Short mmCIF file of C-alpha atoms in Angstrom, two decimals:
data_model
loop_
_atom_site.label_atom_id
_atom_site.label_comp_id
_atom_site.label_asym_id
_atom_site.label_seq_id
_atom_site.Cartn_x
_atom_site.Cartn_y
_atom_site.Cartn_z
CA ASP G 1 115.72 121.28 101.78
CA GLN G 2 114.11 121.38 105.29
CA GLN G 3 110.63 123.00 104.07
CA VAL G 4 109.57 122.19 107.66
CA LYS G 5 111.82 122.94 110.63
CA GLN G 6 111.60 122.62 114.71
CA ASN G 7 114.84 124.01 115.83
CA SER G 8 114.45 123.06 119.21
CA PRO G 9 115.16 119.34 119.91
CA SER G 10 114.44 118.99 123.17
CA LEU G 11 112.10 120.46 125.66
CA SER G 12 111.64 120.32 129.45
CA VAL G 13 109.09 121.96 131.38
CA GLN G 14 107.40 121.22 134.67
CA GLU G 15 104.01 119.34 135.52
CA GLY G 16 101.11 121.75 135.25
CA ARG G 17 102.99 124.59 133.17
CA ILE G 18 102.79 125.42 129.63
CA SER G 19 104.53 123.60 127.13
CA ILE G 20 105.18 125.50 123.90
CA LEU G 21 106.26 124.03 120.76
CA ASN G 22 107.38 125.92 117.70
CA CYS G 23 107.40 125.01 113.76
CA ASP G 24 108.81 127.24 111.09
CA TYR G 25 108.15 126.54 107.49
CA THR G 26 109.13 128.03 104.18
CA ASN G 27 106.86 127.01 101.59
CA SER G 28 104.18 129.24 101.24
CA MET G 29 102.21 127.04 99.57
CA PHE G 30 101.64 125.02 102.32
CA ASP G 31 97.77 125.57 103.50
CA TYR G 32 97.29 122.84 106.05
CA PHE G 33 99.39 122.36 109.00
CA LEU G 34 99.35 119.24 111.55
CA TRP G 35 100.79 118.50 115.03
CA TYR G 36 101.40 114.60 115.56
CA LYS G 37 102.66 113.03 118.70
CA LYS G 38 104.73 109.82 118.79
CA TYR G 39 105.73 107.51 121.80
CA PRO G 40 108.48 104.48 120.97
CA ALA G 41 107.69 101.88 119.08
CA GLU G 42 104.57 103.37 117.75
CA GLY G 43 103.34 105.13 114.82
CA PRO G 44 102.86 109.00 114.99
CA THR G 45 99.41 109.63 116.35
CA PHE G 46 97.45 113.03 115.36
CA LEU G 47 96.65 115.62 117.55
CA ILE G 48 95.07 118.65 116.33
CA SER G 49 95.57 120.62 112.91
CA ILE G 50 94.88 124.21 111.29
CA SER G 51 93.31 125.41 107.83
CA SER G 52 96.16 128.45 106.75
CA ILE G 53 92.54 130.30 106.57
CA LYS G 54 92.23 130.09 110.34
CA ASP G 55 94.82 131.56 112.85
CA LYS G 56 93.87 129.15 115.93
CA ASN G 57 92.38 126.36 116.97
CA GLU G 58 91.75 124.80 120.22
CA ASP G 59 91.09 121.02 121.55
CA GLY G 60 90.84 120.70 124.85
CA ARG G 61 94.63 120.82 126.49
CA PHE G 62 95.73 121.21 123.33
CA THR G 63 95.96 124.83 120.98
CA VAL G 64 97.48 125.54 117.62
CA PHE G 65 98.64 128.97 116.30
CA LEU G 66 99.50 129.87 112.92
CA ASN G 67 101.20 132.98 111.43
CA LYS G 68 101.05 133.17 108.11
CA SER G 69 103.26 136.45 107.33
CA ALA G 70 105.69 135.02 109.90
CA LYS G 71 105.50 131.40 108.09
CA HIS G 72 105.50 129.86 112.17
CA LEU G 73 103.21 128.18 114.11
CA SER G 74 103.24 126.50 117.56
CA LEU G 75 101.34 124.37 119.65
CA HIS G 76 100.50 125.11 123.56
CA ILE G 77 99.86 122.22 125.84
CA VAL G 78 97.99 123.54 129.06
CA PRO G 79 98.85 122.00 131.36
CA SER G 80 101.20 119.74 131.04
CA GLN G 81 100.86 116.22 131.93
CA PRO G 82 103.59 113.80 132.66
CA GLY G 83 101.94 111.71 129.74
CA ASP G 84 102.28 114.35 127.60
CA SER G 85 106.45 112.96 127.37
CA ALA G 86 106.57 112.23 123.80
CA VAL G 87 108.27 113.28 120.51
CA TYR G 88 105.80 116.27 118.65
CA PHE G 89 106.18 116.37 114.95
CA CYS G 90 104.84 119.68 113.02
CA ALA G 91 103.65 118.47 109.08
CA ALA G 92 102.33 120.83 106.21
CA SER G 93 100.45 120.03 103.44
CA ALA G 94 100.47 121.24 100.22
CA LEU G 95 99.41 120.40 96.40
CA ASP G 96 102.18 121.27 94.14
CA THR G 97 103.58 119.68 91.24
CA GLY G 98 104.54 116.50 92.27
CA GLY G 99 100.93 115.75 93.88
CA PHE G 100 99.79 116.47 96.99
CA LYS G 101 102.33 116.06 100.36
CA THR G 102 102.85 116.46 103.96
CA ILE G 103 106.27 117.09 105.00
CA PHE G 104 107.30 116.85 108.53
CA GLY G 105 109.80 118.88 110.46
CA ALA G 106 112.48 116.49 112.71
CA GLY G 107 110.43 116.80 115.92
CA THR G 108 111.07 118.14 119.15
CA ARG G 109 111.34 115.55 122.28
CA LEU G 110 109.40 117.04 125.25
CA PHE G 111 109.85 115.77 128.54
CA VAL G 112 107.33 116.92 131.49
CA LYS G 113 108.70 116.62 135.24
CA ALA G 114 106.28 115.17 137.64
CA ASP A 1 88.33 98.95 114.79
CA ALA A 2 91.13 97.60 113.55
CA GLY A 3 93.90 101.05 112.70
CA VAL A 4 96.56 101.00 110.53
CA THR A 5 98.53 97.20 110.21
CA GLN A 6 102.16 96.73 108.69
CA SER A 7 103.86 93.95 108.11
CA PRO A 8 106.50 92.78 109.11
CA THR A 9 107.32 94.40 112.07
CA HIS A 10 110.91 93.74 111.85
CA LEU A 11 113.14 93.18 108.84
CA ILE A 12 117.06 92.45 108.30
CA LYS A 13 118.06 91.90 104.55
CA THR A 14 121.82 92.36 102.94
CA ARG A 15 122.92 95.10 100.54
CA GLY A 16 121.63 94.47 96.94
CA GLN A 17 118.31 92.23 98.01
CA HIS A 18 115.07 92.89 97.15
CA VAL A 19 112.15 93.85 100.34
CA THR A 20 108.60 94.40 99.97
CA LEU A 21 106.89 95.77 103.05
CA ARG A 22 102.97 95.43 103.18
CA CYS A 23 100.12 97.69 104.75
CA SER A 24 96.53 97.18 105.51
CA PRO A 25 94.62 100.84 105.96
CA ILE A 26 91.97 101.42 107.94
CA SER A 27 88.49 100.25 106.93
CA GLY A 28 86.52 102.97 104.89
CA HIS A 29 90.51 104.52 103.88
CA LYS A 30 91.11 104.87 100.13
CA SER A 31 94.49 106.85 100.34
CA VAL A 32 97.31 105.22 101.74
CA SER A 33 100.85 106.76 102.13
CA TRP A 34 104.56 105.59 103.03
CA TYR A 35 106.94 107.64 105.00
CA GLN A 36 110.88 106.57 105.73
CA GLN A 37 111.98 107.79 109.44
CA VAL A 38 115.62 107.71 109.65
CA LEU A 39 116.96 108.44 113.81
CA GLY A 40 116.85 111.87 114.71
CA GLN A 41 114.66 112.79 111.29
CA GLY A 42 111.02 113.19 110.85
CA PRO A 43 108.71 110.96 108.65
CA GLN A 44 110.05 111.50 104.90
CA PHE A 45 107.38 110.93 102.00
CA ILE A 46 108.06 108.52 99.79
CA PHE A 47 104.34 107.67 97.50
CA GLN A 48 100.73 108.68 98.35
CA TYR A 49 98.26 105.99 96.81
CA TYR A 50 94.31 106.72 96.19
CA GLU A 51 92.07 104.35 94.26
CA LYS A 52 94.85 102.45 93.68
CA GLU A 53 96.82 105.23 91.89
CA GLU A 54 99.77 106.83 92.64
CA ARG A 55 99.04 110.53 93.91
CA GLY A 56 101.92 112.12 95.11
CA ARG A 57 106.02 110.85 94.98
CA GLY A 58 108.68 111.95 97.29
CA ASN A 59 112.27 112.58 96.38
CA PHE A 60 113.25 108.81 96.59
CA PRO A 61 114.62 106.73 93.72
CA ASP A 62 113.54 104.38 91.11
CA ARG A 63 114.72 101.56 93.25
CA PHE A 64 111.21 102.73 95.38
CA SER A 65 108.26 101.56 93.87
CA ALA A 66 104.66 100.72 95.40
CA ARG A 67 101.30 99.72 94.69
CA GLN A 68 97.77 99.88 95.94
CA PHE A 69 95.32 96.99 95.57
CA PRO A 70 91.45 97.30 94.91
CA ASN A 71 90.92 96.15 98.99
CA TYR A 72 93.07 99.62 99.38
CA SER A 73 95.99 97.64 101.07
CA SER A 74 99.45 98.90 99.72
CA GLU A 75 102.82 97.20 98.98
CA LEU A 76 106.13 99.36 98.93
CA ASN A 77 108.96 97.57 97.39
CA VAL A 78 112.91 98.53 97.52
CA ASN A 79 115.06 96.94 95.21
CA ALA A 80 119.37 96.83 95.23
CA LEU A 81 118.89 97.63 98.80
CA LEU A 82 122.02 100.11 100.49
CA LEU A 83 122.63 100.56 103.94
CA GLY A 84 121.44 103.97 103.73
CA ASP A 85 117.85 102.32 103.58
CA SER A 86 117.77 101.44 106.85
CA ALA A 87 115.07 103.03 108.51
CA LEU A 88 111.83 102.77 110.05
CA TYR A 89 109.36 102.54 107.13
CA LEU A 90 105.64 104.02 108.30
CA CYS A 91 102.74 103.69 106.21
CA ALA A 92 99.88 105.70 106.94
CA SER A 93 95.91 105.63 105.88
CA SER A 94 93.51 108.89 105.55
CA LEU A 95 89.98 108.99 104.60
CA SER A 96 90.71 112.07 101.63
CA GLU A 97 92.81 111.57 98.72
CA THR A 98 94.47 115.06 99.40
CA GLY A 99 96.05 115.74 102.51
CA TYR A 100 93.42 117.64 104.20
CA SER A 101 92.60 114.82 106.45
CA PRO A 102 94.67 113.15 109.50
CA LEU A 103 96.88 110.83 108.38
CA HIS A 104 97.01 107.20 110.58
CA PHE A 105 99.95 105.54 110.87
CA GLY A 106 100.64 102.14 111.55
CA ASN A 107 103.37 100.82 113.87
CA GLY A 108 106.20 100.74 111.38
CA THR A 109 108.39 98.30 109.69
CA ARG A 110 112.07 98.49 110.95
CA LEU A 111 114.34 97.59 108.08
CA THR A 112 118.04 96.95 109.21
CA VAL A 113 120.43 96.54 106.11
CA THR A 114 123.66 95.27 106.67
#
């Protein structure tokens, strides 16, 4: 049961253009959403988050948009740089009967071409 | 400041054996979570501990157990290893008892079961 889905395994973008990574979730209990970036041989690194009471959060080149009615969030990177090439994970958090959990999607590999 | 440290970095075990993985959180972080990541998937939640108490558990068999020590470091134990336990095991620490603060990941322990 995949509660957090990233349907695009990979994405290729030209340097300087916008990268848009998408994520869908099924559990309406999720109320905190995060994006992480992962380079090979390293653990995931936190990028940006958004609470369910907001629909947009911006940090430099990174913006996360949340559409609660559609249970969809996206990460926009503008402008994309070659150093952004990595695997990006969407994650969602909720408190349920089993305690607090953060569930990750399968990831999208971003290639930024110079 | 030291980040999350995990040991060992790599480990090879045979089926049926037992393994202990160790994690030291960022100084000041009282919450530690464990994740399993297999190739092509996102991190799968195993456990969360806060102040030495289990606060969350994912859908893993009872062969998986963990504990947190007074200095907030943690161990993940896996008994009766199966081939399917081969994965990258990630430890993450955070400030918050809940998931409403970002996770800071270590670089993981790569476990191979033969």
